[in-house]
mmCIF file of C-alpha atoms in Angstrom:
data_model
loop_
_atom_site.group_PDB
_atom_site.id
_atom_site.type_symbol
_atom_site.label_atom_id
_atom_site.label_comp_id
_atom_site.label_asym_id
_atom_site.label_seq_id
_atom_site.Cartn_x
_atom_site.Cartn_y
_atom_site.Cartn_z
ATOM 1 C CA MET A 27 -7.913 -7.096 15.551
ATOM 2 C CA LYS A 28 -8.521 -10.570 14.150
ATOM 3 C CA LEU A 29 -6.744 -11.126 10.832
ATOM 4 C CA ASP A 30 -9.010 -14.070 9.925
ATOM 5 C CA ASN A 31 -11.909 -11.644 9.409
ATOM 6 C CA PHE A 32 -10.158 -9.822 6.562
ATOM 7 C CA LYS A 33 -10.941 -10.715 2.956
ATOM 8 C CA PRO A 34 -8.988 -9.601 -0.148
ATOM 9 C CA THR A 35 -10.568 -6.820 -2.185
ATOM 10 C CA THR A 36 -7.686 -5.907 -4.454
ATOM 11 C CA VAL A 37 -4.798 -8.110 -5.575
ATOM 12 C CA TYR A 38 -2.047 -6.862 -7.853
ATOM 13 C CA THR A 39 0.975 -8.898 -9.008
ATOM 14 C CA ILE A 40 3.989 -7.530 -10.823
ATOM 15 C CA TYR A 41 7.334 -9.037 -11.837
ATOM 16 C CA ILE A 42 10.464 -7.009 -11.150
ATOM 17 C CA ALA A 43 14.014 -7.683 -12.320
ATOM 18 C CA ALA A 44 15.544 -7.300 -8.839
ATOM 19 C CA THR A 45 16.464 -9.340 -5.794
ATOM 20 C CA PRO A 46 13.974 -9.956 -2.998
ATOM 21 C CA GLU A 47 16.242 -7.901 -0.710
ATOM 22 C CA ARG A 48 16.155 -4.893 -3.042
ATOM 23 C CA VAL A 49 12.339 -5.046 -3.387
ATOM 24 C CA TRP A 50 12.039 -5.303 0.413
ATOM 25 C CA GLU A 51 14.315 -2.272 0.822
ATOM 26 C CA ALA A 52 12.186 -0.292 -1.629
ATOM 27 C CA LEU A 53 8.995 -1.155 0.241
ATOM 28 C CA THR A 54 10.382 -0.358 3.692
ATOM 29 C CA THR A 55 12.627 2.730 3.369
ATOM 30 C CA ALA A 56 11.798 6.416 3.105
ATOM 31 C CA GLU A 57 14.647 7.066 0.690
ATOM 32 C CA LEU A 58 13.373 4.701 -1.996
ATOM 33 C CA SER A 59 9.607 4.932 -1.325
ATOM 34 C CA ARG A 60 9.684 8.705 -1.726
ATOM 35 C CA GLN A 61 10.903 8.195 -5.310
ATOM 36 C CA TYR A 62 8.180 5.856 -6.571
ATOM 37 C CA PHE A 63 5.286 6.529 -4.125
ATOM 38 C CA PHE A 64 4.291 10.000 -5.387
ATOM 39 C CA GLY A 65 6.671 11.731 -2.975
ATOM 40 C CA ASN A 66 5.332 9.843 0.077
ATOM 41 C CA ALA A 67 7.911 8.384 2.472
ATOM 42 C CA VAL A 68 7.454 5.055 4.299
ATOM 43 C CA GLU A 69 8.735 4.941 7.888
ATOM 44 C CA ILE A 70 8.476 1.513 9.464
ATOM 45 C CA ASP A 71 9.600 -0.217 12.629
ATOM 46 C CA LEU A 72 10.241 -3.671 11.210
ATOM 47 C CA LYS A 73 8.841 -5.825 14.003
ATOM 48 C CA ILE A 74 5.434 -7.235 14.933
ATOM 49 C CA GLY A 75 3.546 -4.384 16.573
ATOM 50 C CA GLY A 76 5.911 -1.785 15.119
ATOM 51 C CA ALA A 77 4.654 1.475 13.641
ATOM 52 C CA PHE A 78 3.932 1.834 9.944
ATOM 53 C CA ILE A 79 3.753 5.434 8.809
ATOM 54 C CA VAL A 80 3.595 7.057 5.396
ATOM 55 C CA ARG A 81 4.396 10.758 5.360
ATOM 56 C CA ALA A 82 3.111 13.079 2.642
ATOM 57 C CA PRO A 83 5.712 15.183 0.769
ATOM 58 C CA ASP A 84 5.121 18.022 3.259
ATOM 59 C CA GLY A 85 5.973 15.710 6.191
ATOM 60 C CA SER A 86 2.406 15.361 7.480
ATOM 61 C CA LEU A 87 0.919 11.976 8.373
ATOM 62 C CA HIS A 88 -0.809 10.499 5.324
ATOM 63 C CA ILE A 89 -1.164 6.842 6.383
ATOM 64 C CA GLY A 90 -0.780 5.286 9.795
ATOM 65 C CA GLY A 91 -0.724 1.692 10.874
ATOM 66 C CA GLU A 92 0.948 -1.197 12.580
ATOM 67 C CA VAL A 93 3.067 -4.150 11.473
ATOM 68 C CA PHE A 94 1.246 -7.492 11.772
ATOM 69 C CA GLU A 95 3.605 -9.786 9.841
ATOM 70 C CA CYS A 96 7.261 -9.154 9.155
ATOM 71 C CA ASP A 97 9.360 -11.835 7.441
ATOM 72 C CA PRO A 98 12.201 -10.057 5.584
ATOM 73 C CA PRO A 99 12.537 -10.224 2.602
ATOM 74 C CA ARG A 100 9.455 -12.359 1.938
ATOM 75 C CA LYS A 101 6.312 -10.967 3.556
ATOM 76 C CA LEU A 102 5.081 -7.795 5.180
ATOM 77 C CA THR A 103 1.529 -7.155 6.442
ATOM 78 C CA VAL A 104 0.534 -3.765 7.843
ATOM 79 C CA THR A 105 -2.581 -1.799 8.626
ATOM 80 C CA PHE A 106 -2.751 0.913 5.990
ATOM 81 C CA ASN A 107 -5.161 3.537 7.268
ATOM 82 C CA VAL A 108 -5.402 6.795 5.346
ATOM 83 C CA ASN A 109 -5.506 9.762 7.713
ATOM 84 C CA TRP A 110 -8.879 11.228 6.691
ATOM 85 C CA PRO A 111 -11.431 12.163 9.385
ATOM 86 C CA GLY A 112 -13.978 9.387 9.908
ATOM 87 C CA LEU A 113 -12.499 6.961 7.361
ATOM 88 C CA VAL A 114 -11.430 4.129 9.685
ATOM 89 C CA GLU A 115 -14.456 4.635 11.949
ATOM 90 C CA LYS A 116 -16.900 4.175 9.039
ATOM 91 C CA LEU A 117 -15.010 1.756 6.749
ATOM 92 C CA GLY A 118 -12.854 -0.153 9.211
ATOM 93 C CA PRO A 119 -9.122 -0.766 8.994
ATOM 94 C CA THR A 120 -7.320 -1.689 5.794
ATOM 95 C CA LEU A 121 -4.673 -4.412 5.749
ATOM 96 C CA VAL A 122 -2.023 -4.507 3.061
ATOM 97 C CA THR A 123 0.184 -7.536 2.479
ATOM 98 C CA TYR A 124 3.262 -7.604 0.286
ATOM 99 C CA GLU A 125 4.530 -11.047 -0.690
ATOM 100 C CA ILE A 126 7.931 -11.235 -2.385
ATOM 101 C CA GLU A 127 8.868 -14.472 -4.154
ATOM 102 C CA PRO A 128 11.851 -15.339 -6.320
ATOM 103 C CA ALA A 129 10.894 -15.981 -9.931
ATOM 104 C CA GLY A 130 14.008 -16.955 -11.882
ATOM 105 C CA ASN A 131 16.074 -13.805 -12.391
ATOM 106 C CA ALA A 132 13.183 -11.687 -11.155
ATOM 107 C CA VAL A 133 10.858 -11.294 -8.196
ATOM 108 C CA ARG A 134 7.094 -11.730 -8.151
ATOM 109 C CA LEU A 135 5.634 -9.038 -5.911
ATOM 110 C CA THR A 136 2.012 -9.516 -4.916
ATOM 111 C CA MET A 137 0.172 -6.744 -3.080
ATOM 112 C CA THR A 138 -3.133 -7.668 -1.471
ATOM 113 C CA GLU A 139 -5.493 -5.119 0.067
ATOM 114 C CA LEU A 140 -7.868 -6.670 2.613
ATOM 115 C CA HIS A 141 -10.904 -5.408 4.525
ATOM 116 C CA ASP A 142 -12.941 -6.868 7.375
ATOM 117 C CA ARG A 143 -16.296 -5.790 5.850
ATOM 118 C CA PRO A 144 -17.768 -5.218 2.412
ATOM 119 C CA ILE A 145 -16.452 -2.046 0.736
ATOM 120 C CA SER A 146 -18.141 -0.633 -2.379
ATOM 121 C CA ASP A 147 -16.413 -0.720 -5.734
ATOM 122 C CA ASP A 148 -16.766 3.066 -5.862
ATOM 123 C CA ILE A 149 -14.609 3.418 -2.761
ATOM 124 C CA LEU A 150 -12.151 0.722 -3.862
ATOM 125 C CA SER A 151 -11.758 2.371 -7.290
ATOM 126 C CA GLY A 152 -9.176 4.892 -6.006
ATOM 127 C CA GLY A 153 -6.800 2.235 -4.715
ATOM 128 C CA ARG A 154 -7.413 0.018 -7.710
ATOM 129 C CA ALA A 155 -6.091 2.838 -9.900
ATOM 130 C CA GLY A 156 -3.339 3.909 -7.499
ATOM 131 C CA TRP A 157 -1.753 0.540 -6.668
ATOM 132 C CA PRO A 158 -0.804 -0.371 -10.263
ATOM 133 C CA ALA A 159 0.645 3.107 -10.817
ATOM 134 C CA MET A 160 2.694 3.016 -7.627
ATOM 135 C CA LEU A 161 3.959 -0.528 -8.110
ATOM 136 C CA SER A 162 4.764 0.097 -11.786
ATOM 137 C CA SER A 163 6.816 3.092 -10.702
ATOM 138 C CA LEU A 164 8.592 0.919 -8.129
ATOM 139 C CA LYS A 165 9.395 -1.581 -10.889
ATOM 140 C CA SER A 166 10.752 1.151 -13.136
ATOM 141 C CA LEU A 167 12.874 2.576 -10.333
ATOM 142 C CA LEU A 168 14.466 -0.768 -9.454
ATOM 143 C CA GLU A 169 15.017 -1.824 -13.079
ATOM 144 C CA THR A 170 16.140 1.472 -14.619
ATOM 145 C CA GLY A 171 17.013 3.769 -11.729
ATOM 146 C CA THR A 172 14.204 6.130 -12.705
ATOM 147 C CA PRO A 173 10.626 6.026 -11.374
ATOM 148 C CA LEU A 174 7.719 6.649 -13.719
ATOM 149 C CA ALA A 175 6.303 10.164 -13.898
ATOM 150 C CA ILE A 176 2.622 9.278 -13.748
ATOM 151 C CA GLU A 177 0.031 12.029 -13.752
ATOM 152 C CA MET A 178 -3.167 10.768 -12.240
ATOM 153 C CA PRO A 179 -6.364 12.754 -11.935
ATOM 154 C CA PRO A 180 -8.036 12.740 -8.501
ATOM 155 C CA PRO A 181 -10.098 9.555 -7.935
ATOM 156 C CA LEU A 182 -13.434 11.341 -8.318
ATOM 157 C CA ARG A 183 -15.588 8.198 -8.110
ATOM 158 C CA MET A 184 -13.959 7.260 -4.792
ATOM 159 C CA LEU A 185 -14.067 10.829 -3.413
ATOM 160 C CA GLU A 186 -17.778 11.183 -4.235
ATOM 161 C CA ALA A 187 -18.558 7.838 -2.529
ATOM 162 C CA LEU A 188 -16.662 8.908 0.570
ATOM 163 C CA LYS A 189 -18.454 12.276 0.588
ATOM 164 C CA ARG A 190 -21.848 10.474 0.466
ATOM 165 C CA LEU A 191 -20.765 8.612 3.628
ATOM 166 C CA GLY A 192 -19.803 11.860 5.353
ATOM 167 C CA ILE A 193 -16.080 11.141 5.267
ATOM 168 C CA GLY A 194 -13.941 14.261 4.882
ATOM 169 C CA THR A 195 -11.188 14.244 2.301
ATOM 170 C CA PRO A 196 -8.517 16.798 1.383
#
Protein backbone atom coordinates (compact mmCIF):
# COMPACT_ATOMS: atom_id res chain seq x y z
CA MET A 1 0.00 0.00 0.00
CA LYS A 2 1.44 3.35 -1.03
CA LEU A 3 0.80 6.08 1.56
CA ASP A 4 1.41 8.86 -0.99
CA ASN A 5 -1.88 7.97 -2.70
CA PHE A 6 -3.97 8.80 0.38
CA LYS A 7 -5.65 12.19 0.70
CA PRO A 8 -7.27 13.65 3.84
CA THR A 9 -11.07 13.56 3.92
CA THR A 10 -11.68 14.43 7.56
CA VAL A 11 -9.46 16.41 9.90
CA TYR A 12 -10.38 17.09 13.51
CA THR A 13 -8.22 18.98 16.03
CA ILE A 14 -8.86 19.19 19.75
CA TYR A 15 -6.87 20.61 22.66
CA ILE A 16 -6.57 18.49 25.79
CA ALA A 17 -5.15 19.47 29.18
CA ALA A 18 -2.87 16.44 29.44
CA THR A 19 0.66 15.35 28.61
CA PRO A 20 1.55 13.84 25.23
CA GLU A 21 2.32 10.58 27.03
CA ARG A 22 -1.13 10.43 28.63
CA VAL A 23 -2.89 11.14 25.30
CA TRP A 24 -0.76 8.45 23.63
CA GLU A 25 -1.70 5.98 26.37
CA ALA A 26 -5.39 6.76 25.89
CA LEU A 27 -5.15 6.20 22.14
CA THR A 28 -3.23 2.94 22.39
CA THR A 29 -4.60 0.98 25.38
CA ALA A 30 -7.74 -1.11 25.77
CA GLU A 31 -8.27 0.04 29.35
CA LEU A 32 -8.63 3.72 28.49
CA SER A 33 -10.08 3.43 24.97
CA ARG A 34 -12.95 1.30 26.24
CA GLN A 35 -14.00 4.23 28.44
CA TYR A 36 -14.23 6.96 25.77
CA PHE A 37 -14.65 4.95 22.53
CA PHE A 38 -18.25 3.78 23.07
CA GLY A 39 -17.11 0.59 24.84
CA ASN A 40 -14.69 -0.38 22.04
CA ALA A 41 -11.20 -1.51 23.08
CA VAL A 42 -8.04 -0.72 21.09
CA GLU A 43 -5.44 -3.49 20.94
CA ILE A 44 -2.24 -2.47 19.19
CA ASP A 45 1.22 -3.88 18.60
CA LEU A 46 3.18 -0.63 18.70
CA LYS A 47 5.63 -1.23 15.85
CA ILE A 48 5.63 -0.71 12.09
CA GLY A 49 3.66 -3.61 10.62
CA GLY A 50 2.07 -4.40 13.99
CA ALA A 51 -1.61 -5.26 14.31
CA PHE A 52 -4.20 -2.60 15.06
CA ILE A 53 -7.47 -4.05 16.33
CA VAL A 54 -10.57 -2.48 17.83
CA ARG A 55 -12.87 -4.90 19.61
CA ALA A 56 -16.57 -4.21 20.08
CA PRO A 57 -17.94 -4.38 23.64
CA ASP A 58 -18.87 -8.05 23.05
CA GLY A 59 -15.24 -8.87 22.12
CA SER A 60 -15.86 -9.28 18.39
CA LEU A 61 -13.63 -7.65 15.78
CA HIS A 62 -14.99 -4.21 14.91
CA ILE A 63 -11.98 -2.63 13.18
CA GLY A 64 -8.82 -4.26 11.89
CA GLY A 65 -5.65 -2.78 10.54
CA GLU A 66 -1.92 -2.38 10.60
CA VAL A 67 0.51 0.17 12.06
CA PHE A 68 2.25 2.26 9.39
CA GLU A 69 3.87 4.96 11.52
CA CYS A 70 4.65 4.73 15.21
CA ASP A 71 6.55 7.56 16.92
CA PRO A 72 5.51 7.56 20.61
CA PRO A 73 4.16 9.89 21.91
CA ARG A 74 3.96 12.06 18.79
CA LYS A 75 2.47 10.25 15.81
CA LEU A 76 0.54 7.09 15.02
CA THR A 77 -0.78 6.06 11.60
CA VAL A 78 -2.87 2.91 11.18
CA THR A 79 -5.21 1.34 8.68
CA PHE A 80 -8.66 1.63 10.22
CA ASN A 81 -10.89 -0.80 8.37
CA VAL A 82 -14.37 -1.40 9.74
CA ASN A 83 -15.23 -5.11 9.66
CA TRP A 84 -18.33 -4.95 7.42
CA PRO A 85 -18.63 -7.35 4.47
CA GLY A 86 -17.50 -5.72 1.22
CA LEU A 87 -16.51 -2.37 2.75
CA VAL A 88 -12.76 -2.41 2.08
CA GLU A 89 -13.21 -4.17 -1.27
CA LYS A 90 -15.54 -1.43 -2.54
CA LEU A 91 -14.25 1.68 -0.75
CA GLY A 92 -10.59 0.83 -0.23
CA PRO A 93 -8.64 1.03 3.01
CA THR A 94 -8.93 3.89 5.47
CA LEU A 95 -5.85 5.42 7.08
CA VAL A 96 -6.08 7.27 10.38
CA THR A 97 -3.26 9.44 11.68
CA TYR A 98 -3.07 10.87 15.18
CA GLU A 99 -0.59 13.70 15.69
CA ILE A 100 0.12 14.79 19.26
CA GLU A 101 1.86 18.12 19.79
CA PRO A 102 2.62 20.03 22.99
CA ALA A 103 0.68 23.30 23.21
CA GLY A 104 1.68 25.11 26.40
CA ASN A 105 0.06 23.27 29.31
CA ALA A 106 -2.04 21.24 26.89
CA VAL A 107 -1.73 18.96 23.89
CA ARG A 108 -3.04 19.57 20.39
CA LEU A 109 -4.38 16.27 19.07
CA THR A 110 -5.10 16.17 15.35
CA MET A 111 -6.87 13.17 13.86
CA THR A 112 -6.79 12.84 10.07
CA GLU A 113 -8.81 10.27 8.16
CA LEU A 114 -7.37 9.56 4.70
CA HIS A 115 -8.54 7.58 1.67
CA ASP A 116 -6.85 6.55 -1.57
CA ARG A 117 -9.92 7.32 -3.71
CA PRO A 118 -12.87 9.72 -3.67
CA ILE A 119 -15.47 8.84 -1.01
CA SER A 120 -18.91 10.45 -1.02
CA ASP A 121 -19.92 12.91 1.68
CA ASP A 122 -22.84 10.60 2.49
CA ILE A 123 -20.45 7.80 3.42
CA LEU A 124 -18.05 10.13 5.24
CA SER A 125 -20.93 11.65 7.26
CA GLY A 126 -20.88 8.81 9.82
CA GLY A 127 -17.24 9.30 10.74
CA ARG A 128 -17.56 13.07 10.62
CA ALA A 129 -20.19 12.79 13.36
CA GLY A 130 -18.42 10.01 15.29
CA TRP A 131 -14.87 11.40 15.44
CA PRO A 132 -15.77 14.63 17.30
CA ALA A 133 -17.92 12.68 19.78
CA MET A 134 -15.21 10.10 20.45
CA LEU A 135 -12.38 12.63 20.76
CA SER A 136 -14.48 14.95 22.94
CA SER A 137 -15.13 12.00 25.24
CA LEU A 138 -11.38 11.28 25.31
CA LYS A 139 -10.75 14.91 26.28
CA SER A 140 -13.34 14.73 29.06
CA LEU A 141 -11.88 11.46 30.38
CA LEU A 142 -8.33 12.81 30.53
CA GLU A 143 -9.30 16.19 32.00
CA THR A 144 -11.99 15.13 34.49
CA GLY A 145 -11.66 11.38 34.90
CA THR A 146 -15.13 10.87 33.40
CA PRO A 147 -15.90 10.27 29.71
CA LEU A 148 -18.91 11.92 28.10
CA ALA A 149 -22.14 9.93 27.90
CA ILE A 150 -23.05 10.75 24.31
CA GLU A 151 -26.14 9.24 22.78
CA MET A 152 -25.83 9.21 19.04
CA PRO A 153 -28.48 7.99 16.63
CA PRO A 154 -27.35 5.55 13.93
CA PRO A 155 -25.66 7.36 11.00
CA LEU A 156 -28.62 6.82 8.65
CA ARG A 157 -27.21 8.90 5.77
CA MET A 158 -24.02 6.81 5.79
CA LEU A 159 -25.84 3.48 6.22
CA GLU A 160 -28.18 4.25 3.30
CA ALA A 161 -25.22 5.17 1.06
CA LEU A 162 -23.44 1.93 1.96
CA LYS A 163 -26.62 -0.06 1.31
CA ARG A 164 -26.89 1.50 -2.17
CA LEU A 165 -23.36 0.21 -2.85
CA GLY A 166 -24.31 -3.29 -1.69
CA ILE A 167 -22.21 -3.12 1.46
CA GLY A 168 -23.70 -5.03 4.39
CA THR A 169 -23.89 -3.32 7.76
CA PRO A 170 -25.04 -4.53 11.18
